[in-house]
Amino acid sequence: MNDLINGINSKIFEREKLALLLKEKYNGKKVVFTNGCFDILHKGHLILLSECKKFGDILVVALNSDLSVRKLKGSNRPINAIEDRMFILASIFFVDFVTWFEENDPVETIRIIKPNIHVKGGDYKPEDLIEYDILNKMGIELKIIPYINGYSTTNIIKKMSK
């Protein structure tokens, strides 16, 4: 593999190894965390991720595993396998690290990574987030980025199937 591919792959970690790296090498840096399926990457995702990066020094993106996506979105999802989704996200220059989780929600990953800030898109209300309690218990700041209308993986899939 060439150096560019190796560089992209070097940003992908199991969450426990990533937590250790963040503690040992990036202690004192402000870690921003977001999560999602990121199945078919679109402009709305890129805007969300670029806004996330503005809140701190290190941006960590955690992806739902393929099984987790199927449970959340249905049997025809994901379109792209976890390995492909991680590689694509890791290739974005302002994404520092990518990890994944098997659960249906990011609670355990947040416990492990211990970010300073957790970011979600504006289609969520803070009190409706399943991770809301753990964020409060751990003292993790929650930021909500305004929703970008017109960008949705589900809508892209519907458009393609017409």
mmCIF file of C-alpha atoms in Angstrom, residues 28-157:
data_model
loop_
_atom_site.group_PDB
_atom_site.id
_atom_site.type_symbol
_atom_site.label_atom_id
_atom_site.label_comp_id
_atom_site.label_asym_id
_atom_site.label_seq_id
_atom_site.Cartn_x
_atom_site.Cartn_y
_atom_site.Cartn_z
ATOM 1 C CA GLY A 28 -4.827 17.882 27.638
ATOM 2 C CA LYS A 29 -6.235 18.234 24.132
ATOM 3 C CA LYS A 30 -9.957 18.902 23.721
ATOM 4 C CA VAL A 31 -11.529 15.752 22.240
ATOM 5 C CA VAL A 32 -14.727 16.160 20.223
ATOM 6 C CA PHE A 33 -16.858 13.081 19.605
ATOM 7 C CA THR A 34 -19.714 12.400 17.237
ATOM 8 C CA ASN A 35 -21.325 9.225 16.016
ATOM 9 C CA GLY A 36 -23.680 7.862 13.418
ATOM 10 C CA CYS A 37 -24.177 5.459 10.544
ATOM 11 C CA PHE A 38 -22.576 7.657 7.852
ATOM 12 C CA ASP A 39 -23.772 5.122 5.290
ATOM 13 C CA ILE A 40 -23.717 7.214 2.124
ATOM 14 C CA LEU A 41 -21.576 10.252 2.825
ATOM 15 C CA HIS A 42 -23.160 13.513 1.643
ATOM 16 C CA LYS A 43 -22.731 17.263 2.020
ATOM 17 C CA GLY A 44 -24.823 17.362 5.210
ATOM 18 C CA HIS A 45 -22.422 14.892 6.851
ATOM 19 C CA LEU A 46 -19.389 16.930 5.798
ATOM 20 C CA ILE A 47 -20.874 20.150 7.142
ATOM 21 C CA LEU A 48 -21.697 18.423 10.443
ATOM 22 C CA LEU A 49 -18.186 16.993 10.746
ATOM 23 C CA SER A 50 -16.494 20.284 9.859
ATOM 24 C CA GLU A 51 -18.601 22.045 12.506
ATOM 25 C CA CYS A 52 -17.627 19.364 15.038
ATOM 26 C CA LYS A 53 -13.947 20.019 14.414
ATOM 27 C CA LYS A 54 -14.386 23.690 15.338
ATOM 28 C CA PHE A 55 -15.173 22.727 18.947
ATOM 29 C CA GLY A 56 -11.821 21.173 19.815
ATOM 30 C CA ASP A 57 -8.417 19.780 18.926
ATOM 31 C CA ILE A 58 -9.174 16.129 18.110
ATOM 32 C CA LEU A 59 -12.250 14.909 16.226
ATOM 33 C CA VAL A 60 -13.287 11.310 16.850
ATOM 34 C CA VAL A 61 -16.059 9.806 14.721
ATOM 35 C CA ALA A 62 -17.658 6.565 15.928
ATOM 36 C CA LEU A 63 -19.641 4.488 13.452
ATOM 37 C CA ASN A 64 -22.482 2.077 14.051
ATOM 38 C CA SER A 65 -21.425 -1.429 12.998
ATOM 39 C CA ASP A 66 -23.225 -3.077 10.087
ATOM 40 C CA LEU A 67 -25.413 -5.094 12.482
ATOM 41 C CA SER A 68 -26.232 -1.972 14.474
ATOM 42 C CA VAL A 69 -27.195 -0.094 11.284
ATOM 43 C CA ARG A 70 -29.481 -2.974 10.235
ATOM 44 C CA LYS A 71 -31.234 -2.850 13.608
ATOM 45 C CA LEU A 72 -31.717 0.915 13.349
ATOM 46 C CA LYS A 73 -32.401 1.387 9.627
ATOM 47 C CA GLY A 74 -33.708 -1.949 8.357
ATOM 48 C CA SER A 75 -32.465 -5.084 6.616
ATOM 49 C CA ASN A 76 -31.461 -3.300 3.397
ATOM 50 C CA ARG A 77 -28.919 -1.130 5.210
ATOM 51 C CA PRO A 78 -26.108 -0.321 5.375
ATOM 52 C CA ILE A 79 -25.352 0.248 1.722
ATOM 53 C CA ASN A 80 -21.623 0.469 2.484
ATOM 54 C CA ALA A 81 -19.855 -1.979 4.809
ATOM 55 C CA ILE A 82 -18.248 -0.737 8.028
ATOM 56 C CA GLU A 83 -14.714 -1.080 6.621
ATOM 57 C CA ASP A 84 -15.604 1.145 3.668
ATOM 58 C CA ARG A 85 -17.430 3.702 5.797
ATOM 59 C CA MET A 86 -14.492 3.933 8.211
ATOM 60 C CA PHE A 87 -11.986 4.317 5.384
ATOM 61 C CA ILE A 88 -14.024 7.074 3.729
ATOM 62 C CA LEU A 89 -14.384 9.013 6.988
ATOM 63 C CA ALA A 90 -10.722 8.547 7.871
ATOM 64 C CA SER A 91 -9.784 10.016 4.485
ATOM 65 C CA ILE A 92 -11.352 13.371 5.460
ATOM 66 C CA PHE A 93 -8.498 15.627 6.495
ATOM 67 C CA PHE A 94 -10.254 17.183 9.501
ATOM 68 C CA VAL A 95 -11.334 13.824 10.986
ATOM 69 C CA ASP A 96 -8.546 12.740 13.329
ATOM 70 C CA PHE A 97 -9.724 9.278 14.359
ATOM 71 C CA VAL A 98 -12.440 6.794 13.453
ATOM 72 C CA THR A 99 -13.764 3.936 15.562
ATOM 73 C CA TRP A 100 -16.895 1.800 15.654
ATOM 74 C CA PHE A 101 -19.345 0.214 18.051
ATOM 75 C CA GLU A 102 -21.584 -2.849 17.937
ATOM 76 C CA GLU A 103 -24.282 -1.557 20.278
ATOM 77 C CA ASN A 104 -27.362 0.321 19.050
ATOM 78 C CA ASP A 105 -26.249 3.486 20.830
ATOM 79 C CA PRO A 106 -22.926 5.210 21.594
ATOM 80 C CA VAL A 107 -23.193 5.129 25.409
ATOM 81 C CA GLU A 108 -20.465 2.530 26.028
ATOM 82 C CA THR A 109 -18.178 4.136 23.452
ATOM 83 C CA ILE A 110 -18.594 7.514 25.151
ATOM 84 C CA ARG A 111 -17.718 5.869 28.497
ATOM 85 C CA ILE A 112 -14.576 4.401 26.953
ATOM 86 C CA ILE A 113 -13.394 7.404 24.874
ATOM 87 C CA LYS A 114 -14.260 10.045 27.520
ATOM 88 C CA PRO A 115 -14.512 13.008 25.127
ATOM 89 C CA ASN A 116 -14.762 16.595 26.301
ATOM 90 C CA ILE A 117 -17.569 17.422 23.859
ATOM 91 C CA HIS A 118 -20.259 15.290 22.218
ATOM 92 C CA VAL A 119 -21.894 16.647 19.053
ATOM 93 C CA LYS A 120 -25.162 15.650 17.393
ATOM 94 C CA GLY A 121 -27.123 17.000 14.453
ATOM 95 C CA GLY A 122 -30.075 19.336 14.978
ATOM 96 C CA ASP A 123 -32.609 16.621 14.244
ATOM 97 C CA TYR A 124 -32.146 15.567 17.893
ATOM 98 C CA LYS A 125 -33.357 17.209 21.089
ATOM 99 C CA PRO A 126 -30.812 16.901 23.923
ATOM 100 C CA GLU A 127 -33.221 15.324 26.399
ATOM 101 C CA ASP A 128 -34.276 12.715 23.807
ATOM 102 C CA LEU A 129 -30.734 11.408 23.306
ATOM 103 C CA ILE A 130 -30.160 8.003 24.870
ATOM 104 C CA GLU A 131 -26.675 9.203 25.857
ATOM 105 C CA TYR A 132 -27.998 12.349 27.581
ATOM 106 C CA ASP A 133 -27.676 10.928 31.122
ATOM 107 C CA ILE A 134 -24.129 9.609 30.671
ATOM 108 C CA LEU A 135 -23.034 12.942 29.216
ATOM 109 C CA ASN A 136 -24.349 14.727 32.295
ATOM 110 C CA LYS A 137 -22.831 12.174 34.696
ATOM 111 C CA MET A 138 -19.424 12.399 33.014
ATOM 112 C CA GLY A 139 -19.501 16.193 32.649
ATOM 113 C CA ILE A 140 -19.295 16.007 28.854
ATOM 114 C CA GLU A 141 -20.533 19.100 27.064
ATOM 115 C CA LEU A 142 -23.260 18.516 24.461
ATOM 116 C CA LYS A 143 -23.394 20.593 21.274
ATOM 117 C CA ILE A 144 -26.235 20.421 18.760
ATOM 118 C CA ILE A 145 -25.442 21.487 15.191
ATOM 119 C CA PRO A 146 -28.401 22.886 13.220
ATOM 120 C CA TYR A 147 -29.918 20.358 10.822
ATOM 121 C CA ILE A 148 -29.101 20.910 7.155
ATOM 122 C CA ASN A 149 -32.355 20.489 5.212
ATOM 123 C CA GLY A 150 -32.295 18.488 2.018
ATOM 124 C CA TYR A 151 -29.497 16.089 2.955
ATOM 125 C CA SER A 152 -30.392 12.581 4.040
ATOM 126 C CA THR A 153 -29.049 9.130 3.225
ATOM 127 C CA THR A 154 -32.608 7.782 3.318
ATOM 128 C CA ASN A 155 -33.681 10.378 0.736
ATOM 129 C CA ILE A 156 -30.696 9.547 -1.480
ATOM 130 C CA ILE A 157 -31.669 5.858 -1.411
#
